Structures are given as structure tokens and as C-alpha cells.
Amino acid sequence: MSLDQVKRAPLRGRGATGTGGLPDGGAAAGRRRSSRRAGRWWTPWLFLAPALLLFLYFKFIPMANALTMSFQEVQPYLGNKWVGTENYSTVLGSDGFREAAWHTVVLAAGQTAGSMLLGLTLALLMEGQGRRLGFVRSAAFLPVVVPLAVVAELWRIMYHPTEDGMINSLLGLVGVGPSGFINDPDTSLPSIMLTGIWRGAPYDMMIFLAGLAGVDRGLYEAAKVDGASRLQRVWHVTVPGLRSVLSILFILAAIRGLRVFTEVFLLTNGGPDGSTEVVMTLIYKLGLEQNRLGVGAAGAVLLFLMTLILTIVVHLVRRRESK
């Protein structure tokens, strides 16, 4: 190699590489790619725009209008009158609301606990990959797919209070007298609770099945070697492994219980004697049947606050346990 070639070699090396030892062409290409990525930041929002517009028009704007209406005396075609917190005082001061709130809490607690317990039991029984299990899981999930109005009508027929009613006939086989079910103030609320559990448990079952796939199988084997029974393995291995799933399902089931309306409206419409009146049916009656839209909007806002507080409390408890 000549002396001129030796002198020019470092120059070519310095010219071919940039900062950090990367080729100038590669650095320029990286800058072009990053600029293209930065220029397409709006692409996801473009795909989300139709759904966001629908949510804005059909959900968020009506929510804002309901919040405004809760402070007004709504007079259609005559103009609304601002009344401040009078609607909230009317709702909170009524005996019907306190009873409806209590029924809602009891119904939500019973349906949440029952559907989660039954859903976990079904998930443990149907865990696996067999073809028959797949068919059974699909059949068990049918109550979630069936419209709630159809479910309520089927249970109304089964709850027929006479001796020849379907459930009363089964109870007669074991020597239990006929029950009034939804026609009896003492059994109407538990009857609606049973309907909600029957419909909500399959949904919880599918979530539990997805959560069970993430539980370490080695822990089951280790617990079995240590002499743990099946129930002990479930309590000490399965339940801790499903902690995150349990918290999510608790929030979803509790919100579903607090917002219960269709089954109560179709089965009893709050009766008999107000024994199954819940917040949603009371809001419906105040807002639409009695045409007191401002009071009904105030009740809806209170129900939203109850749901929000419950969600925040569960989230804080979950964060505290995770620390």
C-alpha cells in the first residue's frame, strides 16, 4: 500500500461513520423512519374516531345533560327552571329511595357473591381441553347470550305460585309446600337474586377459566406432594393465583348488581308492596311515569356516584394489597 493510500484510509473511515459509530446512511434512514412514525401518530385516533364520536353523542353528552337536569325542574316545551339541590333533597329525603337503595345493596351483594362462587365452581369443574368440555362450556354460557327479557319471562313462568308451577312441582317431590316466589313479599327479592345469579355465573365462569390458565401447575403438584387435599389446594393455590381476576370480577359483578333493572321491572316492577323496589326502577317511575325528570336525573347521578365510590374503594384496596 502506498503512502497516499495509507493517508486516505482514515479519511474514508471518518467519512463513512457518524456519531456513535453508525454509518451516515443508517443514521439518516433512522431519522427518516422516526419522522415517519412521528407523522403517523394520528393513525390510531383515526380508527378510533367513529367509536369516539358515537360515545360522545350517545353517552357523554347525555350524561352531561343529565347532570344539568338534576339541578333543574324540567318543564318540556316551557323551559327548565333552576332549583339547585332541591331534587337531590327530594330523592334522599324520600322513604322510597332509602328502601330502594337498601334493596339494591342487598341484591347487588347477593348476586355478586352468588355468581362469583358459582362461576368459580363451574370453572373448576369444566377446566380442561376436551371436546366434551368445550360443548358443556358453550351450553353453560347460553344464559349470558339469551336476551334478559327472555330470561325474565322464563323465570316468571317457572316461578308460578301454584302447586303445578314448575319449581313448586319440584319442591313438592321433596315434601316442601308451594311458595309464592315473586308474588310473596318475603321471597320476592331472593327469587330475583337467584335469577341474577343464574344469568351472571356463566359470564364469571369464562373469566375464571381464562384466569386458571395462568395458575402455575407446579404449585398444585407441590401442594399434592405435601398432602394438601383438593379443597386446600383450591384455597391456598387457586384463589391466590386468581386474586387479580377476583378483584376485576368483583367490580364488574357489583356494578351489574347496582344497575339491576330489567329483571326487576319484568318480574315484579318493584312489587309486591315495594319489596323489590330498586334504585333503577324508582328512577324510572320518578322520571318517566311521574314525569319528574329532574328528580329522576338526580337519582341517576346518585347511583353513578355509588358505583364510582365502590370502584375507587376496590381499586385502593387492591393497590394496598399489592404493595
PDB file of C-alpha atoms in Angstrom:
ATOM      1  CA  MET A   1       0.000   0.000   0.000  1.00  0.00           C
ATOM      2  CA  SER A   2       1.384   3.410  -0.967  1.00  0.00           C
ATOM      3  CA  LEU A   3       1.733   6.358   1.393  1.00  0.00           C
ATOM      4  CA  ASP A   4      -1.167   8.209  -0.250  1.00  0.00           C
ATOM      5  CA  GLN A   5      -3.436   5.213   0.259  1.00  0.00           C
ATOM      6  CA  VAL A   6      -2.479   4.994   3.940  1.00  0.00           C
ATOM      7  CA  LYS A   7      -3.284   8.721   4.426  1.00  0.00           C
ATOM      8  CA  ARG A   8      -6.646   8.436   2.680  1.00  0.00           C
ATOM      9  CA  ALA A   9      -7.819   5.328   4.592  1.00  0.00           C
ATOM     10  CA  PRO A  10      -8.606   7.114   7.919  1.00  0.00           C
ATOM     11  CA  LEU A  11     -10.397   9.828   5.999  1.00  0.00           C
ATOM     12  CA  ARG A  12     -12.674   7.254   4.412  1.00  0.00           C
ATOM     13  CA  GLY A  13     -13.287   5.700   7.821  1.00  0.00           C
ATOM     14  CA  ARG A  14     -14.184   9.042   9.362  1.00  0.00           C
ATOM     15  CA  GLY A  15     -16.383   9.969   6.444  1.00  0.00           C
ATOM     16  CA  ALA A  16     -18.226   6.665   6.433  1.00  0.00           C
ATOM     17  CA  THR A  17     -19.199   6.750  10.077  1.00  0.00           C
ATOM     18  CA  GLY A  18     -21.112   9.330  12.078  1.00  0.00           C
ATOM     19  CA  THR A  19     -21.716   9.915  15.721  1.00  0.00           C
ATOM     20  CA  GLY A  20     -21.710   6.738  17.760  1.00  0.00           C
ATOM     21  CA  GLY A  21     -20.003   4.719  15.020  1.00  0.00           C
ATOM     22  CA  LEU A  22     -23.171   4.329  12.905  1.00  0.00           C
ATOM     23  CA  PRO A  23     -22.969   4.772   9.148  1.00  0.00           C
ATOM     24  CA  ASP A  24     -24.217   8.106   7.889  1.00  0.00           C
ATOM     25  CA  GLY A  25     -26.682   6.332   5.615  1.00  0.00           C
ATOM     26  CA  GLY A  26     -28.057   4.262   8.534  1.00  0.00           C
ATOM     27  CA  ALA A  27     -28.441   7.326  10.770  1.00  0.00           C
ATOM     28  CA  ALA A  28     -30.277   9.199   8.028  1.00  0.00           C
ATOM     29  CA  ALA A  29     -32.553   6.233   7.430  1.00  0.00           C
ATOM     30  CA  GLY A  30     -33.253   6.005  11.181  1.00  0.00           C
ATOM     31  CA  ARG A  31     -34.154   9.691  11.256  1.00  0.00           C
ATOM     32  CA  ARG A  32     -36.467   9.231   8.295  1.00  0.00           C
ATOM     33  CA  ARG A  33     -38.178   6.242   9.942  1.00  0.00           C
ATOM     34  CA  SER A  34     -38.637   8.100  13.232  1.00  0.00           C
ATOM     35  CA  SER A  35     -40.026  11.121  11.399  1.00  0.00           C
ATOM     36  CA  ARG A  36     -42.478   8.883   9.538  1.00  0.00           C
ATOM     37  CA  ARG A  37     -43.552   7.252  12.805  1.00  0.00           C
ATOM     38  CA  ALA A  38     -43.953  10.658  14.405  1.00  0.00           C
ATOM     39  CA  GLY A  39     -46.000  11.813  11.441  1.00  0.00           C
ATOM     40  CA  ARG A  40     -48.426   8.880  11.832  1.00  0.00           C
ATOM     41  CA  TRP A  41     -49.313   9.466  15.489  1.00  0.00           C
ATOM     42  CA  TRP A  42     -52.854  10.301  14.401  1.00  0.00           C
ATOM     43  CA  THR A  43     -53.428   6.921  12.701  1.00  0.00           C
ATOM     44  CA  PRO A  44     -54.808   5.104  15.809  1.00  0.00           C
ATOM     45  CA  TRP A  45     -57.054   8.070  16.576  1.00  0.00           C
ATOM     46  CA  LEU A  46     -58.365   7.958  13.035  1.00  0.00           C
ATOM     47  CA  PHE A  47     -59.530   4.372  13.535  1.00  0.00           C
ATOM     48  CA  LEU A  48     -60.979   5.225  16.957  1.00  0.00           C
ATOM     49  CA  ALA A  49     -62.776   8.334  15.735  1.00  0.00           C
ATOM     50  CA  PRO A  50     -66.086   6.637  14.719  1.00  0.00           C
ATOM     51  CA  ALA A  51     -66.422   4.871  18.077  1.00  0.00           C
ATOM     52  CA  LEU A  52     -65.411   8.006  19.983  1.00  0.00           C
ATOM     53  CA  LEU A  53     -67.996  10.067  18.109  1.00  0.00           C
ATOM     54  CA  LEU A  54     -70.702   7.526  18.939  1.00  0.00           C
ATOM     55  CA  PHE A  55     -69.668   7.526  22.598  1.00  0.00           C
ATOM     56  CA  LEU A  56     -69.640  11.313  22.618  1.00  0.00           C
ATOM     57  CA  TYR A  57     -73.071  11.681  21.073  1.00  0.00           C
ATOM     58  CA  PHE A  58     -74.905   8.810  22.748  1.00  0.00           C
ATOM     59  CA  LYS A  59     -73.147   8.630  26.134  1.00  0.00           C
ATOM     60  CA  PHE A  60     -71.093  11.591  27.258  1.00  0.00           C
ATOM     61  CA  ILE A  61     -73.397  14.366  26.025  1.00  0.00           C
ATOM     62  CA  PRO A  62     -76.488  12.692  27.594  1.00  0.00           C
ATOM     63  CA  MET A  63     -74.517  12.256  30.828  1.00  0.00           C
ATOM     64  CA  ALA A  64     -73.698  15.956  30.885  1.00  0.00           C
ATOM     65  CA  ASN A  65     -77.333  16.804  30.141  1.00  0.00           C
ATOM     66  CA  ALA A  66     -78.500  14.507  32.956  1.00  0.00           C
ATOM     67  CA  LEU A  67     -76.126  16.224  35.380  1.00  0.00           C
ATOM     68  CA  THR A  68     -77.527  19.598  34.354  1.00  0.00           C
ATOM     69  CA  MET A  69     -81.123  18.358  34.592  1.00  0.00           C
ATOM     70  CA  SER A  70     -80.531  17.113  38.139  1.00  0.00           C
ATOM     71  CA  PHE A  71     -80.308  20.757  39.265  1.00  0.00           C
ATOM     72  CA  GLN A  72     -83.392  21.851  37.328  1.00  0.00           C
ATOM     73  CA  GLU A  73     -87.140  21.435  37.340  1.00  0.00           C
ATOM     74  CA  VAL A  74     -87.577  20.048  33.861  1.00  0.00           C
ATOM     75  CA  GLN A  75     -90.563  21.519  32.027  1.00  0.00           C
ATOM     76  CA  PRO A  76     -90.731  20.223  28.456  1.00  0.00           C
ATOM     77  CA  TYR A  77     -91.527  22.929  25.899  1.00  0.00           C
ATOM     78  CA  LEU A  78     -91.789  25.530  28.703  1.00  0.00           C
ATOM     79  CA  GLY A  79     -88.161  25.918  29.683  1.00  0.00           C
ATOM     80  CA  ASN A  80     -86.311  24.411  32.622  1.00  0.00           C
ATOM     81  CA  LYS A  81     -86.202  26.137  35.992  1.00  0.00           C
ATOM     82  CA  TRP A  82     -83.045  26.099  38.131  1.00  0.00           C
ATOM     83  CA  VAL A  83     -83.801  24.642  41.590  1.00  0.00           C
ATOM     84  CA  GLY A  84     -80.291  23.882  42.874  1.00  0.00           C
ATOM     85  CA  THR A  85     -80.057  20.802  45.103  1.00  0.00           C
ATOM     86  CA  GLU A  86     -83.794  20.526  45.670  1.00  0.00           C
ATOM     87  CA  ASN A  87     -84.047  17.424  43.503  1.00  0.00           C
ATOM     88  CA  TYR A  88     -81.311  15.714  45.498  1.00  0.00           C
ATOM     89  CA  SER A  89     -83.070  16.603  48.750  1.00  0.00           C
ATOM     90  CA  THR A  90     -86.305  15.165  47.385  1.00  0.00           C
ATOM     91  CA  VAL A  91     -84.616  11.903  46.423  1.00  0.00           C
ATOM     92  CA  LEU A  92     -82.568  11.487  49.600  1.00  0.00           C
ATOM     93  CA  GLY A  93     -85.432  12.526  51.854  1.00  0.00           C
ATOM     94  CA  SER A  94     -87.967  10.086  50.482  1.00  0.00           C
ATOM     95  CA  ASP A  95     -88.617   6.812  52.273  1.00  0.00           C
ATOM     96  CA  GLY A  96     -88.934   5.078  48.925  1.00  0.00           C
ATOM     97  CA  PHE A  97     -85.368   5.913  47.961  1.00  0.00           C
ATOM     98  CA  ARG A  98     -83.887   4.618  51.205  1.00  0.00           C
ATOM     99  CA  GLU A  99     -85.761   1.345  50.845  1.00  0.00           C
ATOM    100  CA  ALA A 100     -84.834   1.097  47.169  1.00  0.00           C
ATOM    101  CA  ALA A 101     -81.172   1.771  47.978  1.00  0.00           C
ATOM    102  CA  TRP A 102     -81.210  -0.932  50.649  1.00  0.00           C
ATOM    103  CA  HIS A 103     -82.819  -3.425  48.284  1.00  0.00           C
ATOM    104  CA  THR A 104     -80.245  -2.525  45.642  1.00  0.00           C
ATOM    105  CA  VAL A 105     -77.324  -3.101  48.022  1.00  0.00           C
ATOM    106  CA  VAL A 106     -78.730  -6.424  49.245  1.00  0.00           C
ATOM    107  CA  LEU A 107     -79.448  -7.575  45.708  1.00  0.00           C
ATOM    108  CA  ALA A 108     -76.022  -6.480  44.457  1.00  0.00           C
ATOM    109  CA  ALA A 109     -74.223  -8.206  47.352  1.00  0.00           C
ATOM    110  CA  GLY A 110     -76.164 -11.444  46.940  1.00  0.00           C
ATOM    111  CA  GLN A 111     -75.812 -11.581  43.176  1.00  0.00           C
ATOM    112  CA  THR A 112     -72.116 -10.694  43.312  1.00  0.00           C
ATOM    113  CA  ALA A 113     -71.245 -13.340  45.896  1.00  0.00           C
ATOM    114  CA  GLY A 114     -73.501 -15.990  44.375  1.00  0.00           C
ATOM    115  CA  SER A 115     -72.432 -15.513  40.759  1.00  0.00           C
ATOM    116  CA  MET A 116     -68.719 -15.439  41.631  1.00  0.00           C
ATOM    117  CA  LEU A 117     -68.940 -18.536  43.847  1.00  0.00           C
ATOM    118  CA  LEU A 118     -70.998 -20.483  41.314  1.00  0.00           C
ATOM    119  CA  GLY A 119     -68.829 -19.241  38.434  1.00  0.00           C
ATOM    120  CA  LEU A 120     -65.633 -20.384  40.187  1.00  0.00           C
ATOM    121  CA  THR A 121     -67.187 -23.780  40.936  1.00  0.00           C
ATOM    122  CA  LEU A 122     -68.220 -24.230  37.311  1.00  0.00           C
ATOM    123  CA  ALA A 123     -64.783 -23.128  36.103  1.00  0.00           C
ATOM    124  CA  LEU A 124     -63.044 -25.685  38.338  1.00  0.00           C
ATOM    125  CA  LEU A 125     -65.374 -28.427  37.110  1.00  0.00           C
ATOM    126  CA  MET A 126     -65.017 -27.524  33.430  1.00  0.00           C
ATOM    127  CA  GLU A 127     -61.302 -26.762  33.297  1.00  0.00           C
ATOM    128  CA  GLY A 128     -59.587 -28.728  30.551  1.00  0.00           C
ATOM    129  CA  GLN A 129     -59.231 -29.090  26.788  1.00  0.00           C
ATOM    130  CA  GLY A 130     -61.595 -31.972  25.955  1.00  0.00           C
ATOM    131  CA  ARG A 131     -64.171 -31.685  23.186  1.00  0.00           C
ATOM    132  CA  ARG A 132     -66.995 -32.595  25.537  1.00  0.00           C
ATOM    133  CA  LEU A 133     -65.888 -29.913  27.975  1.00  0.00           C
ATOM    134  CA  GLY A 134     -65.970 -27.367  25.169  1.00  0.00           C
ATOM    135  CA  PHE A 135     -69.564 -28.303  24.364  1.00  0.00           C
ATOM    136  CA  VAL A 136     -70.556 -28.180  28.041  1.00  0.00           C
ATOM    137  CA  ARG A 137     -68.911 -24.753  28.480  1.00  0.00           C
ATOM    138  CA  SER A 138     -70.781 -23.432  25.454  1.00  0.00           C
ATOM    139  CA  ALA A 139     -74.061 -24.790  26.793  1.00  0.00           C
ATOM    140  CA  ALA A 140     -73.403 -23.298  30.225  1.00  0.00           C
ATOM    141  CA  PHE A 141     -72.685 -19.912  28.649  1.00  0.00           C
ATOM    142  CA  LEU A 142     -76.077 -19.751  26.915  1.00  0.00           C
ATOM    143  CA  PRO A 143     -77.846 -17.778  29.716  1.00  0.00           C
ATOM    144  CA  VAL A 144     -75.485 -14.862  29.031  1.00  0.00           C
ATOM    145  CA  VAL A 145     -76.316 -14.865  25.324  1.00  0.00           C
ATOM    146  CA  VAL A 146     -80.087 -15.105  25.762  1.00  0.00           C
ATOM    147  CA  PRO A 147     -81.746 -11.650  25.981  1.00  0.00           C
ATOM    148  CA  LEU A 148     -82.529 -10.624  29.525  1.00  0.00           C
ATOM    149  CA  ALA A 149     -86.200 -10.077  28.699  1.00  0.00           C
ATOM    150  CA  VAL A 150     -86.481 -13.712  27.599  1.00  0.00           C
ATOM    151  CA  VAL A 151     -84.685 -14.871  30.758  1.00  0.00           C
ATOM    152  CA  ALA A 152     -87.058 -12.867  32.953  1.00  0.00           C
ATOM    153  CA  GLU A 153     -90.121 -14.279  31.186  1.00  0.00           C
ATOM    154  CA  LEU A 154     -88.854 -17.860  31.526  1.00  0.00           C
ATOM    155  CA  TRP A 155     -88.216 -17.426  35.236  1.00  0.00           C
ATOM    156  CA  ARG A 156     -91.608 -15.746  35.687  1.00  0.00           C
ATOM    157  CA  ILE A 157     -93.224 -18.872  34.249  1.00  0.00           C
ATOM    158  CA  MET A 158     -91.105 -21.160  36.438  1.00  0.00           C
ATOM    159  CA  TYR A 159     -91.975 -19.065  39.494  1.00  0.00           C
ATOM    160  CA  HIS A 160     -95.702 -19.663  39.021  1.00  0.00           C
ATOM    161  CA  PRO A 161     -97.042 -19.655  42.598  1.00  0.00           C
ATOM    162  CA  THR A 162     -99.497 -22.552  42.274  1.00  0.00           C
ATOM    163  CA  GLU A 163     -98.749 -26.180  43.092  1.00  0.00           C
ATOM    164  CA  ASP A 164     -98.490 -27.098  39.409  1.00  0.00           C
ATOM    165  CA  GLY A 165     -95.810 -24.457  38.787  1.00  0.00           C
ATOM    166  CA  MET A 166     -92.502 -25.841  37.564  1.00  0.00           C
ATOM    167  CA  ILE A 167     -90.363 -25.090  40.615  1.00  0.00           C
ATOM    168  CA  ASN A 168     -93.216 -25.735  43.050  1.00  0.00           C
ATOM    169  CA  SER A 169     -93.722 -29.136  41.416  1.00  0.00           C
ATOM    170  CA  LEU A 170     -90.070 -29.975  42.046  1.00  0.00           C
ATOM    171  CA  LEU A 171     -90.336 -28.750  45.624  1.00  0.00           C
ATOM    172  CA  GLY A 172     -93.404 -30.932  46.100  1.00  0.00           C
ATOM    173  CA  LEU A 173     -91.325 -34.014  45.286  1.00  0.00           C
ATOM    174  CA  VAL A 174     -89.252 -33.422  48.431  1.00  0.00           C
ATOM    175  CA  GLY A 175     -92.217 -32.564  50.594  1.00  0.00           C
ATOM    176  CA  VAL A 176     -91.834 -28.773  50.555  1.00  0.00           C
ATOM    177  CA  GLY A 177     -95.023 -26.756  50.283  1.00  0.00           C
ATOM    178  CA  PRO A 178     -95.649 -24.374  47.371  1.00  0.00           C
ATOM    179  CA  SER A 179     -94.043 -20.956  47.569  1.00  0.00           C
ATOM    180  CA  GLY A 180     -95.264 -17.636  46.259  1.00  0.00           C
ATOM    181  CA  PHE A 181     -91.784 -16.676  44.995  1.00  0.00           C
ATOM    182  CA  ILE A 182     -92.084 -13.298  43.241  1.00  0.00           C
ATOM    183  CA  ASN A 183     -95.679 -12.911  44.444  1.00  0.00           C
ATOM    184  CA  ASP A 184     -94.691 -13.117  48.130  1.00  0.00           C
ATOM    185  CA  PRO A 185     -93.011 -10.072  49.764  1.00  0.00           C
ATOM    186  CA  ASP A 186     -90.835 -12.400  51.881  1.00  0.00           C
ATOM    187  CA  THR A 187     -89.417 -14.364  48.933  1.00  0.00           C
ATOM    188  CA  SER A 188     -89.615 -11.930  46.021  1.00  0.00           C
ATOM    189  CA  LEU A 189     -86.165 -10.363  46.492  1.00  0.00           C
ATOM    190  CA  PRO A 190     -84.338 -13.724  46.940  1.00  0.00           C
ATOM    191  CA  SER A 191     -86.173 -15.020  43.863  1.00  0.00           C
ATOM    192  CA  ILE A 192     -84.874 -12.147  41.729  1.00  0.00           C
ATOM    193  CA  MET A 193     -81.433 -12.666  43.262  1.00  0.00           C
ATOM    194  CA  LEU A 194     -81.499 -16.314  42.160  1.00  0.00           C
ATOM    195  CA  THR A 195     -82.368 -15.267  38.620  1.00  0.00           C
ATOM    196  CA  GLY A 196     -79.446 -12.832  38.549  1.00  0.00           C
ATOM    197  CA  ILE A 197     -77.039 -15.467  39.872  1.00  0.00           C
ATOM    198  CA  TRP A 198     -78.201 -17.972  37.252  1.00  0.00           C
ATOM    199  CA  ARG A 199     -77.548 -15.476  34.478  1.00  0.00           C
ATOM    200  CA  GLY A 200     -74.325 -13.935  35.799  1.00  0.00           C
ATOM    201  CA  ALA A 201     -72.469 -17.095  36.873  1.00  0.00           C
ATOM    202  CA  PRO A 202     -71.638 -18.330  33.318  1.00  0.00           C
ATOM    203  CA  TYR A 203     -70.008 -14.989  32.482  1.00  0.00           C
ATOM    204  CA  ASP A 204     -67.888 -15.203  35.644  1.00  0.00           C
ATOM    205  CA  MET A 205     -67.093 -18.820  34.746  1.00  0.00           C
ATOM    206  CA  MET A 206     -65.493 -17.818  31.435  1.00  0.00           C
ATOM    207  CA  ILE A 207     -63.355 -15.149  33.133  1.00  0.00           C
ATOM    208  CA  PHE A 208     -62.265 -17.659  35.772  1.00  0.00           C
ATOM    209  CA  LEU A 209     -61.380 -20.193  33.073  1.00  0.00           C
ATOM    210  CA  ALA A 210     -59.099 -17.625  31.452  1.00  0.00           C
ATOM    211  CA  GLY A 211     -57.520 -16.868  34.832  1.00  0.00           C
ATOM    212  CA  LEU A 212     -56.992 -20.540  35.684  1.00  0.00           C
ATOM    213  CA  ALA A 213     -54.823 -20.920  32.581  1.00  0.00           C
ATOM    214  CA  GLY A 214     -52.256 -18.618  34.214  1.00  0.00           C
ATOM    215  CA  VAL A 215     -52.001 -20.503  37.523  1.00  0.00           C
ATOM    216  CA  ASP A 216     -48.700 -22.387  37.877  1.00  0.00           C
ATOM    217  CA  ARG A 217     -49.388 -26.141  37.687  1.00  0.00           C
ATOM    218  CA  GLY A 218     -46.225 -26.865  39.633  1.00  0.00           C
ATOM    219  CA  LEU A 219     -47.823 -25.383  42.722  1.00  0.00           C
ATOM    220  CA  TYR A 220     -50.631 -27.936  42.516  1.00  0.00           C
ATOM    221  CA  GLU A 221     -48.115 -30.762  42.309  1.00  0.00           C
ATOM    222  CA  ALA A 222     -46.108 -29.399  45.216  1.00  0.00           C
ATOM    223  CA  ALA A 223     -49.224 -28.984  47.352  1.00  0.00           C
ATOM    224  CA  LYS A 224     -50.345 -32.510  46.457  1.00  0.00           C
ATOM    225  CA  VAL A 225     -46.965 -33.921  47.474  1.00  0.00           C
ATOM    226  CA  ASP A 226     -47.247 -32.068  50.783  1.00  0.00           C
ATOM    227  CA  GLY A 227     -50.535 -33.863  51.434  1.00  0.00           C
ATOM    228  CA  ALA A 228     -52.950 -30.998  50.746  1.00  0.00           C
ATOM    229  CA  SER A 229     -56.498 -32.034  49.965  1.00  0.00           C
ATOM    230  CA  ARG A 230     -58.373 -30.845  46.883  1.00  0.00           C
ATOM    231  CA  LEU A 231     -60.166 -28.142  48.868  1.00  0.00           C
ATOM    232  CA  GLN A 232     -56.903 -26.980  50.423  1.00  0.00           C
ATOM    233  CA  ARG A 233     -55.269 -26.784  47.001  1.00  0.00           C
ATOM    234  CA  VAL A 234     -58.128 -24.640  45.772  1.00  0.00           C
ATOM    235  CA  TRP A 235     -57.967 -22.318  48.773  1.00  0.00           C
ATOM    236  CA  HIS A 236     -54.165 -21.978  49.033  1.00  0.00           C
ATOM    237  CA  VAL A 237     -53.177 -22.209  45.353  1.00  0.00           C
ATOM    238  CA  THR A 238     -56.113 -21.390  43.084  1.00  0.00           C
ATOM    239  CA  VAL A 239     -57.636 -18.478  44.990  1.00  0.00           C
ATOM    240  CA  PRO A 240     -54.294 -16.581  45.459  1.00  0.00           C
ATOM    241  CA  GLY A 241     -53.493 -17.183  41.789  1.00  0.00           C
ATOM    242  CA  LEU A 242     -56.829 -15.632  40.806  1.00  0.00           C
ATOM    243  CA  ARG A 243     -56.519 -12.556  43.024  1.00  0.00           C
ATOM    244  CA  SER A 244     -56.395 -10.070  40.155  1.00  0.00           C
ATOM    245  CA  VAL A 245     -59.258 -11.843  38.364  1.00  0.00           C
ATOM    246  CA  LEU A 246     -61.335 -11.808  41.552  1.00  0.00           C
ATOM    247  CA  SER A 247     -60.929  -8.065  42.011  1.00  0.00           C
ATOM    248  CA  ILE A 248     -61.917  -7.323  38.403  1.00  0.00           C
ATOM    249  CA  LEU A 249     -64.895  -9.665  38.542  1.00  0.00           C
ATOM    250  CA  PHE A 250     -65.984  -8.188  41.856  1.00  0.00           C
ATOM    251  CA  ILE A 251     -66.109  -4.710  40.344  1.00  0.00           C
ATOM    252  CA  LEU A 252     -67.980  -5.898  37.248  1.00  0.00           C
ATOM    253  CA  ALA A 253     -70.466  -8.006  39.211  1.00  0.00           C
ATOM    254  CA  ALA A 254     -71.052  -5.263  41.784  1.00  0.00           C
ATOM    255  CA  ILE A 255     -71.717  -2.677  39.074  1.00  0.00           C
ATOM    256  CA  ARG A 256     -74.047  -5.142  37.357  1.00  0.00           C
ATOM    257  CA  GLY A 257     -75.881  -5.624  40.646  1.00  0.00           C
ATOM    258  CA  LEU A 258     -76.169  -1.918  41.416  1.00  0.00           C
ATOM    259  CA  ARG A 259     -77.603  -1.223  37.959  1.00  0.00           C
ATOM    260  CA  VAL A 260     -80.133  -4.064  38.027  1.00  0.00           C
ATOM    261  CA  PHE A 261     -83.344  -3.056  36.311  1.00  0.00           C
ATOM    262  CA  THR A 262     -84.688  -5.302  33.560  1.00  0.00           C
ATOM    263  CA  GLU A 263     -85.289  -8.454  35.588  1.00  0.00           C
ATOM    264  CA  VAL A 264     -86.882  -6.492  38.432  1.00  0.00           C
ATOM    265  CA  PHE A 265     -89.046  -4.453  36.051  1.00  0.00           C
ATOM    266  CA  LEU A 266     -90.262  -7.503  34.135  1.00  0.00           C
ATOM    267  CA  LEU A 267     -90.685  -9.881  37.061  1.00  0.00           C
ATOM    268  CA  THR A 268     -92.211  -7.647  39.756  1.00  0.00           C
ATOM    269  CA  ASN A 269     -91.956  -3.971  38.725  1.00  0.00           C
ATOM    270  CA  GLY A 270     -90.887  -3.244  42.303  1.00  0.00           C
ATOM    271  CA  GLY A 271     -93.707  -5.190  43.952  1.00  0.00           C
ATOM    272  CA  PRO A 272     -95.299  -6.744  45.808  1.00  0.00           C
ATOM    273  CA  ASP A 273     -95.727  -3.868  48.260  1.00  0.00           C
ATOM    274  CA  GLY A 274     -92.401  -2.351  47.217  1.00  0.00           C
ATOM    275  CA  SER A 275     -90.420  -5.374  48.448  1.00  0.00           C
ATOM    276  CA  THR A 276     -88.261  -5.453  45.298  1.00  0.00           C
ATOM    277  CA  GLU A 277     -88.079  -1.742  44.520  1.00  0.00           C
ATOM    278  CA  VAL A 278     -84.519  -0.857  43.480  1.00  0.00           C
ATOM    279  CA  VAL A 279     -82.917   2.441  42.591  1.00  0.00           C
ATOM    280  CA  MET A 280     -83.224   1.946  38.839  1.00  0.00           C
ATOM    281  CA  THR A 281     -86.933   1.122  38.927  1.00  0.00           C
ATOM    282  CA  LEU A 282     -87.547   4.067  41.268  1.00  0.00           C
ATOM    283  CA  ILE A 283     -85.685   6.382  38.893  1.00  0.00           C
ATOM    284  CA  TYR A 284     -87.760   5.049  36.009  1.00  0.00           C
ATOM    285  CA  LYS A 285     -91.006   5.698  37.863  1.00  0.00           C
ATOM    286  CA  LEU A 286     -89.987   9.163  39.039  1.00  0.00           C
ATOM    287  CA  GLY A 287     -88.550  10.240  35.735  1.00  0.00           C
ATOM    288  CA  LEU A 288     -90.924   8.746  33.171  1.00  0.00           C
ATOM    289  CA  GLU A 289     -94.113   7.584  34.834  1.00  0.00           C
ATOM    290  CA  GLN A 290     -94.479  10.660  37.090  1.00  0.00           C
ATOM    291  CA  ASN A 291     -92.785  12.997  34.603  1.00  0.00           C
ATOM    292  CA  ARG A 292     -90.369  14.355  37.244  1.00  0.00           C
ATOM    293  CA  LEU A 293     -87.334  14.225  35.025  1.00  0.00           C
ATOM    294  CA  GLY A 294     -85.183  16.392  37.285  1.00  0.00           C
ATOM    295  CA  VAL A 295     -85.740  14.123  40.288  1.00  0.00           C
ATOM    296  CA  GLY A 296     -85.075  11.069  38.148  1.00  0.00           C
ATOM    297  CA  ALA A 297     -81.844  12.617  36.854  1.00  0.00           C
ATOM    298  CA  ALA A 298     -80.759  13.336  40.442  1.00  0.00           C
ATOM    299  CA  GLY A 299     -81.352   9.692  41.335  1.00  0.00           C
ATOM    300  CA  ALA A 300     -79.294   8.594  38.332  1.00  0.00           C
ATOM    301  CA  VAL A 301     -76.416  10.852  39.395  1.00  0.00           C
ATOM    302  CA  LEU A 302     -76.549   9.409  42.920  1.00  0.00           C
ATOM    303  CA  LEU A 303     -76.426   5.877  41.518  1.00  0.00           C
ATOM    304  CA  PHE A 304     -73.436   6.847  39.389  1.00  0.00           C
ATOM    305  CA  LEU A 305     -71.675   8.225  42.473  1.00  0.00           C
ATOM    306  CA  MET A 306     -72.365   4.997  44.361  1.00  0.00           C
ATOM    307  CA  THR A 307     -70.820   2.990  41.542  1.00  0.00           C
ATOM    308  CA  LEU A 308     -67.833   5.330  41.294  1.00  0.00           C
ATOM    309  CA  ILE A 309     -67.157   5.189  45.028  1.00  0.00           C
ATOM    310  CA  LEU A 310     -67.329   1.398  45.008  1.00  0.00           C
ATOM    311  CA  THR A 311     -64.882   1.204  42.102  1.00  0.00           C
ATOM    312  CA  ILE A 312     -62.422   3.593  43.770  1.00  0.00           C
ATOM    313  CA  VAL A 313     -62.574   1.734  47.102  1.00  0.00           C
ATOM    314  CA  VAL A 314     -61.893  -1.629  45.448  1.00  0.00           C
ATOM    315  CA  HIS A 315     -59.033  -0.100  43.456  1.00  0.00           C
ATOM    316  CA  LEU A 316     -57.444   1.390  46.585  1.00  0.00           C
ATOM    317  CA  VAL A 317     -57.769  -1.898  48.483  1.00  0.00           C
ATOM    318  CA  ARG A 318     -56.199  -3.742  45.581  1.00  0.00           C
ATOM    319  CA  ARG A 319     -53.281  -1.304  45.437  1.00  0.00           C
ATOM    320  CA  ARG A 320     -52.720  -1.615  49.189  1.00  0.00           C
ATOM    321  CA  GLU A 321     -52.637  -5.410  48.977  1.00  0.00           C
ATOM    322  CA  SER A 322     -50.205  -5.342  46.062  1.00  0.00           C
ATOM    323  CA  LYS A 323     -47.642  -3.266  47.982  1.00  0.00           C
TER     324      LYS A 323
END
